[in-house]
Amino acid sequence: MKKKPVILVTCFEPFMGQEKNASQEAVKLLPDEVGGCPIVKRALPVKWFDCVYELDKAIEEVRPWGLLATGQGYPVPPLLIERMGHNIACGPDADFGVDMYEHPIFPNGPAAYFSTFPYRAMHDRLQKENIPVKYSFSAGQNQCNCVTYAALHLAAAKYPALTAGFIHVPMIADGSQEGMMTSEETARALKFCLEEYAKEVDKPVRELDEYRRSL
Ligand code: PCA
């Protein structure tokens, strides 16, 4: 099979005194190649500024074709496919080192960006696989939204061919609530999303004329 381009998958380190981050544990279980695309994994710190710095550095080093960022959300499913990132940082870091109050992430950036990864294909695939999933129109105000916004802003500003988006995964099943997901189940869900992402590589880029006709 022809070698496909790299997809960068980010997750977050543990925060707020927790021992594990569900996104990191699931991403660790992903294979190094999905749908022919090599998968490069990076864990980002749950820290203001540093999460953006490390993300930028990873994109610079890896030069990915696609970027799937992940983080830990609510205790229970559904997985939340984030449709946008907004330019507001609010709340504390992992260790309360920096507390933000409605600060712009990029002072000169637009208010928001919509995700550019194939969210519909991922959503429909998870539904087909009977994995609870929903679209979300805010990844919150903490580092997960920050990385969503930063990924889309960096792509727009520096890497116009790069598509990106964020998925919030549920916390690791600890038996405290019904229907929780194990890291293995979350990894399986993320792998389906990556399979759909990898399929995009083979889709022809629409010709400008065809695009104009569709308007
Ligand atoms: N979840 C937090 C930050 C890091 C993480 O995994 C969030 O939703 O912003």
mmCIF file of C-alpha atoms and ligand atoms in Angstrom:
data_model
loop_
_atom_site.group_PDB
_atom_site.id
_atom_site.type_symbol
_atom_site.label_atom_id
_atom_site.label_comp_id
_atom_site.label_asym_id
_atom_site.label_seq_id
_atom_site.Cartn_x
_atom_site.Cartn_y
_atom_site.Cartn_z
ATOM 1 C CA MET A 1 0.000 0.000 0.000
ATOM 2 C CA LYS A 2 1.210 3.504 -0.830
ATOM 3 C CA LYS A 3 2.513 5.259 2.268
ATOM 4 C CA LYS A 4 0.033 7.806 3.502
ATOM 5 C CA PRO A 5 0.815 11.055 5.366
ATOM 6 C CA VAL A 6 1.121 11.375 9.130
ATOM 7 C CA ILE A 7 -1.713 12.099 11.525
ATOM 8 C CA LEU A 8 -0.624 13.724 14.776
ATOM 9 C CA VAL A 9 -2.716 12.642 17.763
ATOM 10 C CA THR A 10 -2.416 14.694 20.921
ATOM 11 C CA CYS A 11 -3.729 13.932 24.383
ATOM 12 C CA PHE A 12 -3.270 15.567 27.770
ATOM 13 C CA GLU A 13 -1.247 14.702 30.834
ATOM 14 C CA PRO A 14 -3.080 14.139 34.145
ATOM 15 C CA PHE A 15 -4.355 17.238 35.929
ATOM 16 C CA MET A 16 -5.983 18.440 39.159
ATOM 17 C CA GLY A 17 -4.343 15.713 41.220
ATOM 18 C CA GLN A 18 -5.693 12.839 39.101
ATOM 19 C CA GLU A 19 -3.323 9.949 38.468
ATOM 20 C CA LYS A 20 -4.322 9.409 34.866
ATOM 21 C CA ASN A 21 -5.862 11.305 32.010
ATOM 22 C CA ALA A 22 -8.372 9.233 30.025
ATOM 23 C CA SER A 23 -7.184 10.772 26.752
ATOM 24 C CA GLN A 24 -3.558 9.810 27.415
ATOM 25 C CA GLU A 25 -4.424 6.266 28.457
ATOM 26 C CA ALA A 26 -6.542 5.727 25.324
ATOM 27 C CA VAL A 27 -4.016 7.324 22.967
ATOM 28 C CA LYS A 28 -1.257 5.092 24.400
ATOM 29 C CA LEU A 29 -3.293 2.086 23.230
ATOM 30 C CA LEU A 30 -3.617 3.299 19.634
ATOM 31 C CA PRO A 31 -1.541 1.506 17.016
ATOM 32 C CA ASP A 32 1.296 3.329 15.254
ATOM 33 C CA GLU A 33 -0.527 3.163 11.945
ATOM 34 C CA VAL A 34 -4.233 3.451 11.120
ATOM 35 C CA GLY A 35 -5.722 3.162 7.649
ATOM 36 C CA GLY A 36 -2.230 3.414 6.177
ATOM 37 C CA CYS A 37 -1.441 6.704 7.991
ATOM 38 C CA PRO A 38 1.452 6.688 10.470
ATOM 39 C CA ILE A 39 0.195 7.911 13.856
ATOM 40 C CA VAL A 40 2.473 10.162 15.916
ATOM 41 C CA LYS A 41 1.356 10.665 19.523
ATOM 42 C CA ARG A 42 2.121 13.561 21.831
ATOM 43 C CA ALA A 43 0.932 14.277 25.375
ATOM 44 C CA LEU A 44 0.466 17.978 26.117
ATOM 45 C CA PRO A 45 0.784 19.618 29.534
ATOM 46 C CA VAL A 46 -2.423 20.932 31.117
ATOM 47 C CA LYS A 47 -0.851 24.349 31.434
ATOM 48 C CA TRP A 48 -1.682 27.675 29.892
ATOM 49 C CA PHE A 49 0.894 28.816 27.309
ATOM 50 C CA ASP A 50 2.856 25.552 27.529
ATOM 51 C CA CYS A 51 0.073 23.519 25.891
ATOM 52 C CA VAL A 52 0.103 25.897 22.903
ATOM 53 C CA TYR A 53 3.898 26.003 22.820
ATOM 54 C CA GLU A 54 4.184 22.199 22.873
ATOM 55 C CA LEU A 55 1.461 21.831 20.246
ATOM 56 C CA ASP A 56 3.176 24.317 17.944
ATOM 57 C CA LYS A 57 6.506 22.538 18.463
ATOM 58 C CA ALA A 58 4.948 19.146 17.699
ATOM 59 C CA ILE A 59 3.346 20.424 14.466
ATOM 60 C CA GLU A 60 6.636 22.016 13.455
ATOM 61 C CA GLU A 61 8.549 18.772 14.072
ATOM 62 C CA VAL A 62 6.050 16.246 12.751
ATOM 63 C CA ARG A 63 4.562 18.290 9.884
ATOM 64 C CA PRO A 64 1.343 16.260 10.042
ATOM 65 C CA TRP A 65 -1.260 16.045 7.311
ATOM 66 C CA GLY A 66 -4.034 15.795 9.932
ATOM 67 C CA LEU A 67 -4.337 16.602 13.615
ATOM 68 C CA LEU A 68 -6.646 14.852 16.044
ATOM 69 C CA ALA A 69 -6.423 16.435 19.483
ATOM 70 C CA THR A 70 -8.052 14.706 22.445
ATOM 71 C CA GLY A 71 -8.726 15.455 26.098
ATOM 72 C CA GLN A 72 -10.666 14.178 29.061
ATOM 73 C CA GLY A 73 -14.185 15.498 29.472
ATOM 74 C CA TYR A 74 -17.129 14.297 31.553
ATOM 75 C CA PRO A 75 -17.209 11.057 33.581
ATOM 76 C CA VAL A 76 -19.570 9.275 31.214
ATOM 77 C CA PRO A 77 -20.039 8.950 27.428
ATOM 78 C CA PRO A 78 -20.894 10.262 24.843
ATOM 79 C CA LEU A 79 -17.627 11.118 23.172
ATOM 80 C CA LEU A 80 -17.896 14.763 22.212
ATOM 81 C CA ILE A 81 -16.749 15.771 18.756
ATOM 82 C CA GLU A 82 -15.904 19.432 19.140
ATOM 83 C CA ARG A 83 -17.146 21.487 16.210
ATOM 84 C CA MET A 84 -15.309 24.692 17.127
ATOM 85 C CA GLY A 85 -12.695 26.391 19.272
ATOM 86 C CA HIS A 86 -13.144 29.913 20.677
ATOM 87 C CA ASN A 87 -10.602 32.541 21.641
ATOM 88 C CA ILE A 88 -11.172 32.620 25.398
ATOM 89 C CA ALA A 89 -9.003 31.121 28.127
ATOM 90 C CA CYS A 90 -10.562 31.070 31.573
ATOM 91 C CA GLY A 91 -9.791 29.083 34.711
ATOM 92 C CA PRO A 92 -6.765 27.548 36.398
ATOM 93 C CA ASP A 93 -3.913 25.365 35.124
ATOM 94 C CA ALA A 94 -3.370 21.782 36.240
ATOM 95 C CA ASP A 95 -1.554 22.865 39.396
ATOM 96 C CA PHE A 96 -3.226 26.266 39.836
ATOM 97 C CA GLY A 97 0.023 27.944 38.734
ATOM 98 C CA VAL A 98 -1.769 30.379 36.431
ATOM 99 C CA ASP A 99 -5.402 31.379 36.681
ATOM 100 C CA MET A 100 -6.908 33.039 33.613
ATOM 101 C CA TYR A 101 -9.917 35.284 33.544
ATOM 102 C CA GLU A 102 -11.413 35.515 30.061
ATOM 103 C CA HIS A 103 -8.101 36.098 28.366
ATOM 104 C CA PRO A 104 -7.741 35.760 24.584
ATOM 105 C CA ILE A 105 -5.633 32.764 23.562
ATOM 106 C CA PHE A 106 -4.228 34.644 20.565
ATOM 107 C CA PRO A 107 -4.858 38.376 21.138
ATOM 108 C CA ASN A 108 -5.026 39.104 17.412
ATOM 109 C CA GLY A 109 -6.932 35.962 16.468
ATOM 110 C CA PRO A 110 -10.579 35.790 15.392
ATOM 111 C CA ALA A 111 -13.291 34.969 17.916
ATOM 112 C CA ALA A 112 -13.584 31.336 16.821
ATOM 113 C CA TYR A 113 -12.785 28.695 14.236
ATOM 114 C CA PHE A 114 -14.832 25.735 13.111
ATOM 115 C CA SER A 115 -13.116 22.339 13.170
ATOM 116 C CA THR A 116 -11.770 21.178 9.841
ATOM 117 C CA PHE A 117 -11.295 17.456 10.457
ATOM 118 C CA PRO A 118 -13.914 15.060 8.991
ATOM 119 C CA TYR A 119 -16.272 15.360 11.959
ATOM 120 C CA ARG A 120 -19.306 14.061 10.131
ATOM 121 C CA ALA A 121 -17.601 10.865 8.952
ATOM 122 C CA MET A 122 -16.240 10.278 12.466
ATOM 123 C CA HIS A 123 -19.618 10.931 14.086
ATOM 124 C CA ASP A 124 -21.476 8.660 11.682
ATOM 125 C CA ARG A 125 -18.899 5.905 12.067
ATOM 126 C CA LEU A 126 -19.146 5.935 15.869
ATOM 127 C CA GLN A 127 -22.933 5.823 15.623
ATOM 128 C CA LYS A 128 -22.646 2.877 13.257
ATOM 129 C CA GLU A 129 -20.391 1.108 15.746
ATOM 130 C CA ASN A 130 -22.916 1.787 18.557
ATOM 131 C CA ILE A 131 -20.525 4.050 20.440
ATOM 132 C CA PRO A 132 -22.253 7.007 22.132
ATOM 133 C CA VAL A 133 -21.235 10.245 20.388
ATOM 134 C CA LYS A 134 -22.470 13.816 20.094
ATOM 135 C CA TYR A 135 -21.365 17.035 18.493
ATOM 136 C CA SER A 136 -20.381 19.776 20.908
ATOM 137 C CA PHE A 137 -20.163 23.468 20.123
ATOM 138 C CA SER A 138 -17.915 24.423 23.015
ATOM 139 C CA ALA A 139 -14.933 22.540 24.394
ATOM 140 C CA GLY A 140 -15.231 24.690 27.541
ATOM 141 C CA GLN A 141 -12.881 27.462 28.595
ATOM 142 C CA ASN A 142 -9.869 25.479 29.762
ATOM 143 C CA GLN A 143 -6.901 23.869 28.043
ATOM 144 C CA CYS A 144 -8.995 21.606 25.801
ATOM 145 C CA ASN A 145 -10.672 24.552 24.113
ATOM 146 C CA CYS A 146 -7.297 26.302 24.110
ATOM 147 C CA VAL A 147 -5.682 23.464 22.166
ATOM 148 C CA THR A 148 -8.698 23.231 19.823
ATOM 149 C CA TYR A 149 -8.475 26.945 19.072
ATOM 150 C CA ALA A 150 -4.677 26.944 18.865
ATOM 151 C CA ALA A 151 -4.626 23.982 16.462
ATOM 152 C CA LEU A 152 -7.092 25.673 14.127
ATOM 153 C CA HIS A 153 -5.384 29.059 14.447
ATOM 154 C CA LEU A 154 -1.909 27.635 13.794
ATOM 155 C CA ALA A 155 -3.283 25.728 10.809
ATOM 156 C CA ALA A 156 -4.923 28.870 9.415
ATOM 157 C CA ALA A 157 -1.864 31.024 10.031
ATOM 158 C CA LYS A 158 1.012 28.690 9.272
ATOM 159 C CA TYR A 159 -0.119 25.387 7.756
ATOM 160 C CA PRO A 160 -3.042 26.017 5.395
ATOM 161 C CA ALA A 161 -3.231 22.383 4.241
ATOM 162 C CA LEU A 162 -3.526 21.044 7.792
ATOM 163 C CA THR A 163 -6.961 20.010 9.028
ATOM 164 C CA ALA A 164 -7.599 19.673 12.738
ATOM 165 C CA GLY A 165 -10.158 19.056 15.440
ATOM 166 C CA PHE A 166 -10.713 17.924 18.997
ATOM 167 C CA ILE A 167 -12.549 15.040 20.649
ATOM 168 C CA HIS A 168 -13.414 14.976 24.341
ATOM 169 C CA VAL A 169 -13.356 11.427 25.692
ATOM 170 C CA PRO A 170 -15.062 10.295 28.903
ATOM 171 C CA MET A 171 -13.157 9.606 32.124
ATOM 172 C CA ILE A 172 -11.744 6.120 32.706
ATOM 173 C CA ALA A 173 -14.336 3.642 33.991
ATOM 174 C CA ASP A 174 -13.982 3.253 37.744
ATOM 175 C CA GLY A 175 -17.313 1.581 38.383
ATOM 176 C CA SER A 176 -18.762 4.695 40.026
ATOM 177 C CA GLN A 177 -21.367 5.287 37.305
ATOM 178 C CA GLU A 178 -23.340 3.255 34.769
ATOM 179 C CA GLY A 179 -22.069 3.052 31.203
ATOM 180 C CA MET A 180 -18.549 4.336 31.753
ATOM 181 C CA MET A 181 -15.916 3.455 29.132
ATOM 182 C CA THR A 182 -12.624 1.653 29.665
ATOM 183 C CA SER A 183 -9.438 2.976 28.057
ATOM 184 C CA GLU A 184 -9.609 0.047 25.618
ATOM 185 C CA GLU A 185 -13.131 1.028 24.544
ATOM 186 C CA THR A 186 -12.121 4.670 24.146
ATOM 187 C CA ALA A 187 -9.051 3.666 22.133
ATOM 188 C CA ARG A 188 -11.267 1.549 19.876
ATOM 189 C CA ALA A 189 -13.532 4.562 19.310
ATOM 190 C CA LEU A 190 -10.575 6.835 18.520
ATOM 191 C CA LYS A 191 -9.229 4.232 16.109
ATOM 192 C CA PHE A 192 -12.523 4.304 14.186
ATOM 193 C CA CYS A 193 -12.260 8.102 14.023
ATOM 194 C CA LEU A 194 -8.695 7.827 12.716
ATOM 195 C CA GLU A 195 -9.788 5.285 10.108
ATOM 196 C CA GLU A 196 -12.316 7.822 8.830
ATOM 197 C CA TYR A 197 -9.661 10.557 8.943
ATOM 198 C CA ALA A 198 -7.246 8.398 6.937
ATOM 199 C CA LYS A 199 -9.919 7.794 4.269
ATOM 200 C CA GLU A 200 -9.892 11.543 3.566
ATOM 201 C CA VAL A 201 -6.375 11.255 2.166
ATOM 202 C CA ASP A 202 -7.709 9.455 -0.898
ATOM 203 C CA LYS A 203 -10.558 11.853 -1.552
ATOM 204 C CA PRO A 204 -9.838 14.105 -4.506
ATOM 205 C CA VAL A 205 -9.520 17.802 -3.762
ATOM 206 C CA ARG A 206 -12.499 19.500 -5.354
ATOM 207 C CA GLU A 207 -11.698 21.565 -8.396
ATOM 208 C CA LEU A 208 -12.324 25.262 -8.007
ATOM 209 C CA ASP A 209 -14.909 25.249 -10.813
ATOM 210 C CA GLU A 210 -16.858 22.481 -9.198
ATOM 211 C CA TYR A 211 -16.754 24.386 -5.931
ATOM 212 C CA ARG A 212 -18.008 27.577 -7.611
ATOM 213 C CA ARG A 213 -20.888 25.659 -9.207
ATOM 214 C CA SER A 214 -21.869 24.288 -5.816
ATOM 215 C CA LEU A 215 -22.260 27.775 -4.265
HETATM 216 N N1 PCA B 1 -9.368 18.102 29.997
HETATM 217 C C1 PCA B 1 -9.405 19.514 30.350
HETATM 218 C C2 PCA B 1 -7.989 19.981 30.238
HETATM 219 C C3 PCA B 1 -7.157 18.786 29.990
HETATM 220 C C4 PCA B 1 -8.097 17.674 29.807
HETATM 221 O O1 PCA B 1 -7.784 16.522 29.515
HETATM 222 C C5 PCA B 1 -10.384 20.317 29.515
HETATM 223 O O2 PCA B 1 -11.452 19.781 29.159
HETATM 224 O O3 PCA B 1 -10.133 21.490 29.234
#
